[in-house]
Each structure stands twice: as C-alpha cells, then as structure tokens.
GROMACS .gro file of C-alpha atoms in nm:
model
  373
    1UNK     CA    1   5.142  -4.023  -1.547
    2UNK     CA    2   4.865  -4.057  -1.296
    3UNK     CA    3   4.477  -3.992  -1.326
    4UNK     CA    4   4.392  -3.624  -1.321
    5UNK     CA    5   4.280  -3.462  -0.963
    6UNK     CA    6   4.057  -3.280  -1.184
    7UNK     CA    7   3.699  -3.336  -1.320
    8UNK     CA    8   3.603  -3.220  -1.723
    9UNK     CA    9   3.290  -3.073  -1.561
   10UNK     CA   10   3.286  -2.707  -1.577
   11UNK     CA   11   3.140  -2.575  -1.284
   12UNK     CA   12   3.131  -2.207  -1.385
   13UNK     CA   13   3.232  -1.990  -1.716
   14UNK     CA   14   3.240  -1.613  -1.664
   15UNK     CA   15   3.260  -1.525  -2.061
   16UNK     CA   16   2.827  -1.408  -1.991
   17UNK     CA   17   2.984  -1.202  -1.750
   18UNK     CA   18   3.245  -0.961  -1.984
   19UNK     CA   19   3.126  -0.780  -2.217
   20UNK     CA   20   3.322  -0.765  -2.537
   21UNK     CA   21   3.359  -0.405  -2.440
   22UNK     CA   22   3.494  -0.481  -2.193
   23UNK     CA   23   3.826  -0.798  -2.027
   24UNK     CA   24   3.858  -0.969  -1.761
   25UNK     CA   25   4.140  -0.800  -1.530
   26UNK     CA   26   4.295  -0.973  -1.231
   27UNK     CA   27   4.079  -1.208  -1.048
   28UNK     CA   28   4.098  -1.414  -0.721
   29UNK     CA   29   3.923  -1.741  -0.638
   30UNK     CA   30   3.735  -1.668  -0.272
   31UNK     CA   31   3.529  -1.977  -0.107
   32UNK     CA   32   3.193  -1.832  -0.277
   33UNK     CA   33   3.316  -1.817  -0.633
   34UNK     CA   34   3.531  -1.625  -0.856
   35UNK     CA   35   3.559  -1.232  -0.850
   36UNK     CA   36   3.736  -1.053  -1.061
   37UNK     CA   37   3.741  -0.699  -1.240
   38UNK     CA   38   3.632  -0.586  -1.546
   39UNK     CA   39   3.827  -0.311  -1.755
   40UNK     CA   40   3.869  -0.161  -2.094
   41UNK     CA   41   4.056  -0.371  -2.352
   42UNK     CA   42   4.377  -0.220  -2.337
   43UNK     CA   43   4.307   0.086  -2.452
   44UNK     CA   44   4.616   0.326  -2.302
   45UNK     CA   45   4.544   0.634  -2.459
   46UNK     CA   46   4.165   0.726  -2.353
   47UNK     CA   47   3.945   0.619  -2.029
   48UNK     CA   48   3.601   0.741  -2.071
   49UNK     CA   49   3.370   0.967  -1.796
   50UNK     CA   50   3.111   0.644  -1.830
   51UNK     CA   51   3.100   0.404  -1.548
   52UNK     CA   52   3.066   0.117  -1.808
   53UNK     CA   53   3.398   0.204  -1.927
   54UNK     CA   54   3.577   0.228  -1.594
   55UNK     CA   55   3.721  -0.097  -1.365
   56UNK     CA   56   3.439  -0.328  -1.229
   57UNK     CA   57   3.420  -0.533  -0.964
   58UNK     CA   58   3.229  -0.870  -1.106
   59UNK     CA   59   3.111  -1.141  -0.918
   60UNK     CA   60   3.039  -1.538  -1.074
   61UNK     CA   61   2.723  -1.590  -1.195
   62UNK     CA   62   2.610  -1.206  -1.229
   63UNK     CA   63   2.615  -1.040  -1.544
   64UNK     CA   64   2.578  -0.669  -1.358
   65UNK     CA   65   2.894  -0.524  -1.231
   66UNK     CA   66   2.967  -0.257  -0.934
   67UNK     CA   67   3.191  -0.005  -1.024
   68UNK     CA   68   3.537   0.052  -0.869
   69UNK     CA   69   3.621   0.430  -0.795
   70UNK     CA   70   3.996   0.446  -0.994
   71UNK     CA   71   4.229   0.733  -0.934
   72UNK     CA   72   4.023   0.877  -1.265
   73UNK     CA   73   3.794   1.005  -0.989
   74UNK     CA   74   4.050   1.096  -0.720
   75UNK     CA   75   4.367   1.127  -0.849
   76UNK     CA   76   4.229   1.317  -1.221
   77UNK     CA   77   4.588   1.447  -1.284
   78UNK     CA   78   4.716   1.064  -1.324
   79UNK     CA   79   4.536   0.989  -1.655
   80UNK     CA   80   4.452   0.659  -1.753
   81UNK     CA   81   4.557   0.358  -1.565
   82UNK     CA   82   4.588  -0.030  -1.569
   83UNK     CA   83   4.561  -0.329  -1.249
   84UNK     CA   84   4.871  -0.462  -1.135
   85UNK     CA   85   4.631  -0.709  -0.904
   86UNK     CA   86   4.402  -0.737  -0.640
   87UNK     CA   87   4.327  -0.953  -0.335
   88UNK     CA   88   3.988  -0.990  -0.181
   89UNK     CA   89   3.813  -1.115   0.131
   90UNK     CA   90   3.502  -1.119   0.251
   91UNK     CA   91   3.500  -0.759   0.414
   92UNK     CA   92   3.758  -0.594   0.167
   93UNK     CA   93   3.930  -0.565  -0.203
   94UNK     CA   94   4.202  -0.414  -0.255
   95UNK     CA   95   4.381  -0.323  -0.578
   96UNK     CA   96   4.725  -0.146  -0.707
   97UNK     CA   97   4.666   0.083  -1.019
   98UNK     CA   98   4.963   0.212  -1.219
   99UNK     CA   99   4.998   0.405  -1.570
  100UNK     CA  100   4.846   0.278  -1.845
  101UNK     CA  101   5.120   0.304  -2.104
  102UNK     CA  102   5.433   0.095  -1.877
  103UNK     CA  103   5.372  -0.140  -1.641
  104UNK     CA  104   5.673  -0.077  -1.490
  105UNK     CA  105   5.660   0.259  -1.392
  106UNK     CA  106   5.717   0.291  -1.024
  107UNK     CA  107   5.447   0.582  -1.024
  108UNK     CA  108   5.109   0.363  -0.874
  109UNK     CA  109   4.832   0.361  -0.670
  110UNK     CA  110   4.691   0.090  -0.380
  111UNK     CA  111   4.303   0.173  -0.305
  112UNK     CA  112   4.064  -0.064  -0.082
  113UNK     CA  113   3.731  -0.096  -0.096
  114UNK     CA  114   3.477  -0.206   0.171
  115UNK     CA  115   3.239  -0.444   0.058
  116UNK     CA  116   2.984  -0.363   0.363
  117UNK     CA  117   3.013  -0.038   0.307
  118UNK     CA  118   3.090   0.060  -0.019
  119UNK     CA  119   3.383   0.330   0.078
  120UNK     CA  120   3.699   0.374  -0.113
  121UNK     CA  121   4.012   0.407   0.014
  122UNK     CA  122   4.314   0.551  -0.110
  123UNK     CA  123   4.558   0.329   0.082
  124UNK     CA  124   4.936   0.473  -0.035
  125UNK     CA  125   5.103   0.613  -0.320
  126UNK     CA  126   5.444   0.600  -0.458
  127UNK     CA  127   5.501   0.960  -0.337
  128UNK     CA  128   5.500   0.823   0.017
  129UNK     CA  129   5.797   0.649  -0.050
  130UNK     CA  130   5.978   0.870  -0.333
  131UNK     CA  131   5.948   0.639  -0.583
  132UNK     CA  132   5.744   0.828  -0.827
  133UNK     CA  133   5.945   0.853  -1.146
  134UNK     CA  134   5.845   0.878  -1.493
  135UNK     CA  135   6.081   0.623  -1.598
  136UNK     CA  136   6.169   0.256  -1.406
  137UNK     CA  137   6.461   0.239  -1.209
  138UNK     CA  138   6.795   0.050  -1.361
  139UNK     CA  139   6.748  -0.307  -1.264
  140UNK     CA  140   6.450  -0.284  -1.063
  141UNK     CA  141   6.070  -0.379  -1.173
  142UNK     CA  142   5.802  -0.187  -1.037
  143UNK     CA  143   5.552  -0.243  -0.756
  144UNK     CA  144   5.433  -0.609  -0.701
  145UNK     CA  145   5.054  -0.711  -0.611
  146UNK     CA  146   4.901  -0.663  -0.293
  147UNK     CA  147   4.816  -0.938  -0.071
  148UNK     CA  148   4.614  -0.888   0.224
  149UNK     CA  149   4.767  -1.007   0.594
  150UNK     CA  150   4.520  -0.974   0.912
  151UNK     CA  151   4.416  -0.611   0.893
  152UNK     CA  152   4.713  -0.475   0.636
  153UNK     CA  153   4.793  -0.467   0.285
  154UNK     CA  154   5.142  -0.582   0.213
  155UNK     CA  155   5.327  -0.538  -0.109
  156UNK     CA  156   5.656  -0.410  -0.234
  157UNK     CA  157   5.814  -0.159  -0.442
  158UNK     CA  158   6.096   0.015  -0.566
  159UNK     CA  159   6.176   0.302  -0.283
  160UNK     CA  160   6.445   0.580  -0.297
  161UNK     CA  161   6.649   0.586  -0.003
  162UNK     CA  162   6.680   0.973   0.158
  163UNK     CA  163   6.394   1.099  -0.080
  164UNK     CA  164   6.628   1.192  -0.327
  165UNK     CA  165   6.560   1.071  -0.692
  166UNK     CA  166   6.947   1.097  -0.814
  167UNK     CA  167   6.957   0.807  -0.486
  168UNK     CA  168   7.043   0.472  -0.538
  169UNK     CA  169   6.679   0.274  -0.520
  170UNK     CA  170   6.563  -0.011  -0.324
  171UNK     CA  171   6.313  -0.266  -0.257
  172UNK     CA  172   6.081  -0.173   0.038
  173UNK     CA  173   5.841  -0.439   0.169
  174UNK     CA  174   5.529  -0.186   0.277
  175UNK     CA  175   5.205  -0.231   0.448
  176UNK     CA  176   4.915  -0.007   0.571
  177UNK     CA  177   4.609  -0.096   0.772
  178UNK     CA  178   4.325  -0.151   0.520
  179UNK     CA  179   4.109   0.102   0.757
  180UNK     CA  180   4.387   0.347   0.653
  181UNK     CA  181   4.663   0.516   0.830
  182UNK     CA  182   5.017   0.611   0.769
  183UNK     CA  183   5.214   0.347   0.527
  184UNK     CA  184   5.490   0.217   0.691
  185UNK     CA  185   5.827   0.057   0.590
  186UNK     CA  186   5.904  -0.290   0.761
  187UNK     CA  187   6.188  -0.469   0.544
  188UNK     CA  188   6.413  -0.392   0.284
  189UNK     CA  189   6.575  -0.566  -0.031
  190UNK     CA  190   6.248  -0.798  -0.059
  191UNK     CA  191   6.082  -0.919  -0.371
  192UNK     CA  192   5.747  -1.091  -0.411
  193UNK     CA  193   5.546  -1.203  -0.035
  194UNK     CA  194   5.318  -1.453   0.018
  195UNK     CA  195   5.051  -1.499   0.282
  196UNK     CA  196   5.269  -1.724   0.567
  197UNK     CA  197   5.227  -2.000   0.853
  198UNK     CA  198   5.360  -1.639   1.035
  199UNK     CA  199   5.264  -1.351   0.847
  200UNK     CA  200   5.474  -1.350   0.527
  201UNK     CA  201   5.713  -1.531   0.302
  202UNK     CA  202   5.876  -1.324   0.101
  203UNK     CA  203   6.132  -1.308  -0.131
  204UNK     CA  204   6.544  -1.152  -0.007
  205UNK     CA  205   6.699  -0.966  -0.325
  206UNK     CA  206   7.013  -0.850  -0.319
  207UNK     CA  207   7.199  -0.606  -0.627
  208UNK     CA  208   7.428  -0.756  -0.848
  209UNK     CA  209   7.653  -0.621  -1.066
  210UNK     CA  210   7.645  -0.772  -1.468
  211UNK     CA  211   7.851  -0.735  -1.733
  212UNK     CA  212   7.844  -0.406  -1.893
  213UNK     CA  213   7.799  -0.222  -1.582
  214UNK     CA  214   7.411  -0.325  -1.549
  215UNK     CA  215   7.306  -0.381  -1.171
  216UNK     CA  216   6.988  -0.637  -1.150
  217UNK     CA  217   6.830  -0.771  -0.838
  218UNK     CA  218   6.895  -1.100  -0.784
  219UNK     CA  219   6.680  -1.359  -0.528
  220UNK     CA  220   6.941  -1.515  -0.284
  221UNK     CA  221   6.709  -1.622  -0.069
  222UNK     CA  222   6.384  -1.699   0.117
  223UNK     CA  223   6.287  -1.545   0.493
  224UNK     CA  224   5.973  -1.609   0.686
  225UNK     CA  225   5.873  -1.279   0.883
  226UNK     CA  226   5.597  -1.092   1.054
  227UNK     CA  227   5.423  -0.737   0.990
  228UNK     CA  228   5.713  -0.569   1.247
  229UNK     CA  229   5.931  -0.698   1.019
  230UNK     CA  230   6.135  -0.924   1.201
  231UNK     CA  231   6.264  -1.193   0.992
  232UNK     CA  232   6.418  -1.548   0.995
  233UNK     CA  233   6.606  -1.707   0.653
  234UNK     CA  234   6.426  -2.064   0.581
  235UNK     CA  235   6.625  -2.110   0.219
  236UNK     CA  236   6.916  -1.974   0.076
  237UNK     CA  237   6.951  -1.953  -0.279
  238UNK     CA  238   7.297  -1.888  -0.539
  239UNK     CA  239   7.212  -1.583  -0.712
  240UNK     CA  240   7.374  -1.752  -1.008
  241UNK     CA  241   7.094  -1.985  -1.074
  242UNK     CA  242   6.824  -1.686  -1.116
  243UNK     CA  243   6.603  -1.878  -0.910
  244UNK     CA  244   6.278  -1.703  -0.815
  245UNK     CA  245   5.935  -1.798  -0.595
  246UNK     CA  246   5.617  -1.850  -0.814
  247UNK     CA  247   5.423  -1.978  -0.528
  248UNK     CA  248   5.377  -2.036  -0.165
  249UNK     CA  249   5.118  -2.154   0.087
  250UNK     CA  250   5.231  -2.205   0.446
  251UNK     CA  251   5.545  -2.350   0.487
  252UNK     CA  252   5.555  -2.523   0.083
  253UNK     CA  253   5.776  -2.314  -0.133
  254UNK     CA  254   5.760  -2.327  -0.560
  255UNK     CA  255   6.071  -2.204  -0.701
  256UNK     CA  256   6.162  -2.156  -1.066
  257UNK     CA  257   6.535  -2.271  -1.157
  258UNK     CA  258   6.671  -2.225  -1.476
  259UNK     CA  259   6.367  -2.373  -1.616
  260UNK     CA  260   6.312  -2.682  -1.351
  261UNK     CA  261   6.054  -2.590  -1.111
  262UNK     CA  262   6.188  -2.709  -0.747
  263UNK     CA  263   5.905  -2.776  -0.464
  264UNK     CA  264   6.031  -2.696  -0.095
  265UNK     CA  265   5.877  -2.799   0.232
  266UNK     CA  266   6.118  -2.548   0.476
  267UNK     CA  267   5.983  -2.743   0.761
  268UNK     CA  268   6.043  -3.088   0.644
  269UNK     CA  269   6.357  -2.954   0.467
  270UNK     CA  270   6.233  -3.191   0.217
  271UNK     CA  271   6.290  -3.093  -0.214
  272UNK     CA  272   6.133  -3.219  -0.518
  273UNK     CA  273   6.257  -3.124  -0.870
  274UNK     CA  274   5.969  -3.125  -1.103
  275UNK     CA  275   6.137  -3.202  -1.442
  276UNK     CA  276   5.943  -2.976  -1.723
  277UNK     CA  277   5.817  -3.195  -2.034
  278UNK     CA  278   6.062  -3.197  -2.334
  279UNK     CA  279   6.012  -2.956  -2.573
  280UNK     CA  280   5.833  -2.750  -2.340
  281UNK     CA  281   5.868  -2.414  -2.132
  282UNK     CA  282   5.745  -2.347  -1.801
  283UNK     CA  283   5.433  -2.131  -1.842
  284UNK     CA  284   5.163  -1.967  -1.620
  285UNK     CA  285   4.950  -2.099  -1.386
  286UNK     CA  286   5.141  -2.179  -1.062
  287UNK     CA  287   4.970  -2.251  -0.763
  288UNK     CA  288   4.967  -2.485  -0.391
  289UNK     CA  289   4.650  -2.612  -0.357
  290UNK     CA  290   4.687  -2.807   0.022
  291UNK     CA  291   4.921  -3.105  -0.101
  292UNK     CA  292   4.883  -3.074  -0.476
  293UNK     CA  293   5.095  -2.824  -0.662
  294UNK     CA  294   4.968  -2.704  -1.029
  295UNK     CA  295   5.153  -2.501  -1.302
  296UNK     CA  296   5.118  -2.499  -1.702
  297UNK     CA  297   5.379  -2.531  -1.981
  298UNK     CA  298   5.395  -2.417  -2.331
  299UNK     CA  299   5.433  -2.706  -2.577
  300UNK     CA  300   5.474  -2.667  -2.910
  301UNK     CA  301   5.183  -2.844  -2.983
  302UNK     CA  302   4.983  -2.531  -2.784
  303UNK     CA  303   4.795  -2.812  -2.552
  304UNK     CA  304   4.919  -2.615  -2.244
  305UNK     CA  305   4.826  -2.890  -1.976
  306UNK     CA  306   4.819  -2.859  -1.624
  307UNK     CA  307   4.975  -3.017  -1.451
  308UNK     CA  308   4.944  -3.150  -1.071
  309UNK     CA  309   5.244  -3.286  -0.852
  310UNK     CA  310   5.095  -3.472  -0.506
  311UNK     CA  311   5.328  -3.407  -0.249
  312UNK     CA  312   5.272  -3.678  -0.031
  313UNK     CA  313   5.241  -3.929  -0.333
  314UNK     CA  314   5.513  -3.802  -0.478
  315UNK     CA  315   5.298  -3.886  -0.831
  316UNK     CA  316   5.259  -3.606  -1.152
  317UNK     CA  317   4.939  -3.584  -1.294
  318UNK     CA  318   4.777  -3.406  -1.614
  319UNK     CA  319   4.453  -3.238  -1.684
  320UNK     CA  320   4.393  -3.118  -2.035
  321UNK     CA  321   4.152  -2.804  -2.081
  322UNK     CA  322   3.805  -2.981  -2.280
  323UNK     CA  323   3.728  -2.836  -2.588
  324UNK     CA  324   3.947  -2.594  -2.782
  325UNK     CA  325   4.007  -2.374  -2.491
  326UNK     CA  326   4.362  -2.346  -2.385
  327UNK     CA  327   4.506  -2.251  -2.073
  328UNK     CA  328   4.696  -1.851  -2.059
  329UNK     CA  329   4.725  -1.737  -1.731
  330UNK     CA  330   4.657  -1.708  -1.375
  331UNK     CA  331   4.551  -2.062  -1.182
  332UNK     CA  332   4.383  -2.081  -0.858
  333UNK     CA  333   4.204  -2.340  -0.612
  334UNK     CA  334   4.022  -2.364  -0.266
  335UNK     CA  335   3.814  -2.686  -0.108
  336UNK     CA  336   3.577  -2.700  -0.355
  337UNK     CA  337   3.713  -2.559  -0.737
  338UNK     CA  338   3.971  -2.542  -0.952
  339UNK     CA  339   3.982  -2.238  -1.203
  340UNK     CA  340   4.255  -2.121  -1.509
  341UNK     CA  341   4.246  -1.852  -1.731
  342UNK     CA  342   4.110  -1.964  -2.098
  343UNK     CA  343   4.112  -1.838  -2.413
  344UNK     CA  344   3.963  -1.996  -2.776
  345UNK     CA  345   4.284  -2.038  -3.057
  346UNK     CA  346   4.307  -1.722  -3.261
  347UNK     CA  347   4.145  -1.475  -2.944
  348UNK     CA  348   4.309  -1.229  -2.840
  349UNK     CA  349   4.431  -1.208  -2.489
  350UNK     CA  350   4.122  -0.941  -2.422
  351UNK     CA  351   3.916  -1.233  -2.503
  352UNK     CA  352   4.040  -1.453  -2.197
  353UNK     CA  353   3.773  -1.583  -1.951
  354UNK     CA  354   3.795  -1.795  -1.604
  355UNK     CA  355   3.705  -2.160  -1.606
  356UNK     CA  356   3.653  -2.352  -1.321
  357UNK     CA  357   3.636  -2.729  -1.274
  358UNK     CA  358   3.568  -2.939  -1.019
  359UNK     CA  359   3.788  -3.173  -0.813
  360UNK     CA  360   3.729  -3.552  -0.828
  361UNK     CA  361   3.609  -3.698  -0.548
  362UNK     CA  362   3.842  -3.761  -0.257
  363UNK     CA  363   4.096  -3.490  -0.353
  364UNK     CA  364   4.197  -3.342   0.001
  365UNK     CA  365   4.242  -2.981  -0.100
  366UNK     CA  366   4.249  -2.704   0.134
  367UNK     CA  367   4.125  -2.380   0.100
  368UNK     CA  368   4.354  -2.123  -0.062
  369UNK     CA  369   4.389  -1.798  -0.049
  370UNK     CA  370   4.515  -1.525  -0.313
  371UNK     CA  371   4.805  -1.535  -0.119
  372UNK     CA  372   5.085  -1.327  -0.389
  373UNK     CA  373   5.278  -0.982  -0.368
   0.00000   0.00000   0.00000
C-alpha cells in the first residue's frame, strides 16, 4: 500500500465550536473552511422557544453561532424537526427539514437562506407535490439532500402521481430557483443527483417487484442531464446487483456493488474495482477529490481507515485517524483540506466533531464541491 496523500497535522477541530448541548448536524467543506449546523442532541419529542436550542449555522474557528429560522417559526403546526442535509455557497445555504421522529417520512421542508442578507426562504414543501403522508411509501425512502446547481436547488422525492394519496408513488427529481418561485418537476424515476460536467448526474430507478409481493426501487442506471430535464444514459446497471452511486464529481462515477466499490470514468469508459479489505465492510466517508477517490471501512479491529485510490496511478493508499479518534461519517475535500467526521471510543454519535487534515505536498486536488442529492 502506498504513502498516505494525507498529512497527521490537524489543521482545524470544531469540538470548541459544539456545545455539549448541543451536535454537529450536516456540514459541507466550502474553500474558506468548514460550516456546518448545530442542533439539539436528538431530542424528538421537545424543541425549545430558545434560539440556543434551535439549528445553527456555525462557521470554523468561531465559537458563536447564527441561528437558522426552522419551520418551528414558520411552519408551528409541524412540531419538531431534524436535517436531512444542506449545501452551501458563498451567497446561499440551503437545507431540507423533515419530522423529528422518522426520517423517512415523505412530509419535509427545503428553506434557503441568504448569507448577504440574512432572509429565509421557504423554498417547497411536500404538499407541492402530494407527497405529504404520515407514513413512508412501500418501497420508497423519503426525500434526498439538496444540492445546489447555478441558481436552483435540486433534490428528489417520493411524489404521488394525479395528487391522489391511494396513487401509486414515484420519484420526482425537483428544483426551484433559490430566489424562490414555483417548484417545478423535471424528471422522473430518479434517485440521488450530483453536481455534473452538465448540470446533474443522477441516479435512474426503476420498481421492481420482490418476493412476497414487496415493490422496491431498484438503480438500473446512470444519466447525465440538465435543469430542463433532458437526459442522456452514460451507464447502465443490472438491477440484480443492487448497485447504487455514493459519489460523483464531473464525469468520475463511485458505485457500491454488492460490497465492491467500482470507480467509473463515463468519458474514458474506463472501470476500476476497488476490492474492500478482508474482514471488513464498506463504511462512510465516500468522496472524489480531483483524481483521488476516498471512502472508510469498518474493521473489526474499529481502526476505520481511509482510504485513497489515485486514479491516474492506479495505487491504494491509507491514512489512519491520529490519536484515538475514529472515523463515523461524512468525508469531504477541496484544494487545500481534507476533513472526516470523528468521534472518541465509547462517545456517542452526538459527540461527533469534524477534523480536517492537510494534504501532503504535491497532491493535485481540485476543489470540491458538496455536490450530493
């Protein structure tokens, strides 16, 4: 195994910057730092009036927080909520908000905020589509994660076709300008979407009948497509090997296959199979960053190591987290930083913080966006 891409120097820690009041909620790695939000630990059942206690927007390297208006202010009648995820520029964040107590209702929420201006937005709701229900539909997870194209928000979710909710549902790709507007409908049958060299990748689903009568969407392939929704297949997948896209950044495609993770350049038409350590499970923690491509596994040991696969070297590398901390989540990079989500053995998952290291010299990474629906 090669020499890690990544230094042991921490450049930043953001455990001054939670609370223990308070987690760390989904983040994003932008080319100033880390920002991520701030919300109560998992506590379903009550949402103070207190600002302290509500989501907060939190930058690196400041231990003061500004406060995100939630549908506790707008929508009152909702209750308590929880982040699905967030994406964030340097003009906007926006964020998806869904019931606290399932995170797969279909009943959510997609506000922006602008950061010149402070205004919040309430972007689109479920209602816009029909797909408010108090319990998920058969086969179908609910709403992804936003992910911010030009000026719209893109994301999908379970839709019911007619308005009806006896109808049979679907998966709508969706986007709205982040000034506001009218949400709009521009594909069907589509599962997570990345940021692409054309607007979007994104995920093509298709319903499958099991055994026992169960119908589950299955990912049967890959398209490449613009916000009009026009659309052109650049992989086609068997359903049968419950393949599905964990990452993508321009025309590089990270695909989980019955364990293996497979690495596809479309335009090259070029594969790798990354074969997962023994005695391992892939984990968290999958990312492009320009030609390296990171992910975690769960050992039984509990190291969790990243790992990093050079695409043009064709070489797998390893970077071990220093100290006790252990990698549980979320991984992200742009030109300058590397960051994972950390915890210490025996925390609980409120307890997870951000790391973020820096790459050794020579490491030709470019920046990254959030880039996930």
């Amino acid at each position: 195994m090669g020499q890690s891409p990544v230094s042991q120097t921490v450049r930043f820690d953001t455990a001054e910057a939670a609370p223990k009041s308070l987690s760390l909620g989904p983040w994003a790695l932008t080319k100033d730092g880390m920002v991520g939000v701030l919300q109560p630990k998992r506590n379903y059942n009550k949402l103070t009036e207190t600002t302290q206690r509500q989501f907060q927007l939190v930058s690196v390297g400041k231990t003061t927080a500004a406060p995100l208006a939630t549908s506790r202010g707008i929508l009152p009648q909702d209750g308590p909520r929880q982040l699905l995820g967030l994406d964030i520029n340097e003009d906007y964040v926006v964020w998806m908000e869904a019931p606290g107590n399932n995170i797969l209702e279909t009943t959510w929420r997609l506000f922006s905020k602008d950061l010149k201006t402070g205004k919040v937005r309430l972007l689109a709701r479920a209602e816009d589509f029909g797909g408010s229900t108090d319990k998920p539909f058969e086969g179908v997870t609910g709403a992804s994660a936003p992910v911010m194209v030009g000026d719209s928000v893109v994301w999908s979710s379970p839709i019911v076709e007619g308005g009806s909710a006896s109808a049979t549902p679907a998966i709508g790709l969706l986007k709205v300008k982040l000034s506001g507007g009218k949400p709009q409908r521009i594909g069907s049958n589509v599962g997570r979407s990345f940021a692409g060299p054309h607007g979007l990748i994104s995920e093509r689903q298709t319903a499958k009948k099991e055994p026992g009568g169960l119908t589950l969407m299955k990912t049967t392939g890959v398209v490449s497509g613009d916000l009009d929704g026009k659309s052109t297949a650049v992989l086609e997948i068997d359903p049968t090997l419950d393949a599905f896209v964990v990452a993508a950044q321009g025309t590089t495609l990270m695909l989980s296959v019955k364990g293996s993770l497979v690495i596809v350049d479309t335009q090259s038409k070029q594969a790798f199979t990354v074969p997962v350590p023994a005695k391992t499970k892939l984990g968290q923690g999958p990312a492009i960053c320009g030609q390296l491509v990171t992910w975690s596994v769960d050992d039984r040991a509990k190291q969790r190591p990243q790992y990093f696969f050079d695409l043009k070297k064709a070489t797998l590398s390893g970077f071990t987290f220093p100290g006790k901390t252990k990698n549980v989540g979320e991984a992200y990079c742009n030109q300058d930083v590397f960051a994972a989500t950390v915890r210490e053995p025996g925390d609980p998952d409120s307890r997870r913080r951000v790391q973020a290291f820096e790459w050794e010299s020579g490491q030709p990474v470019t920046r990254l966006g959030r880039g996930g629906a």
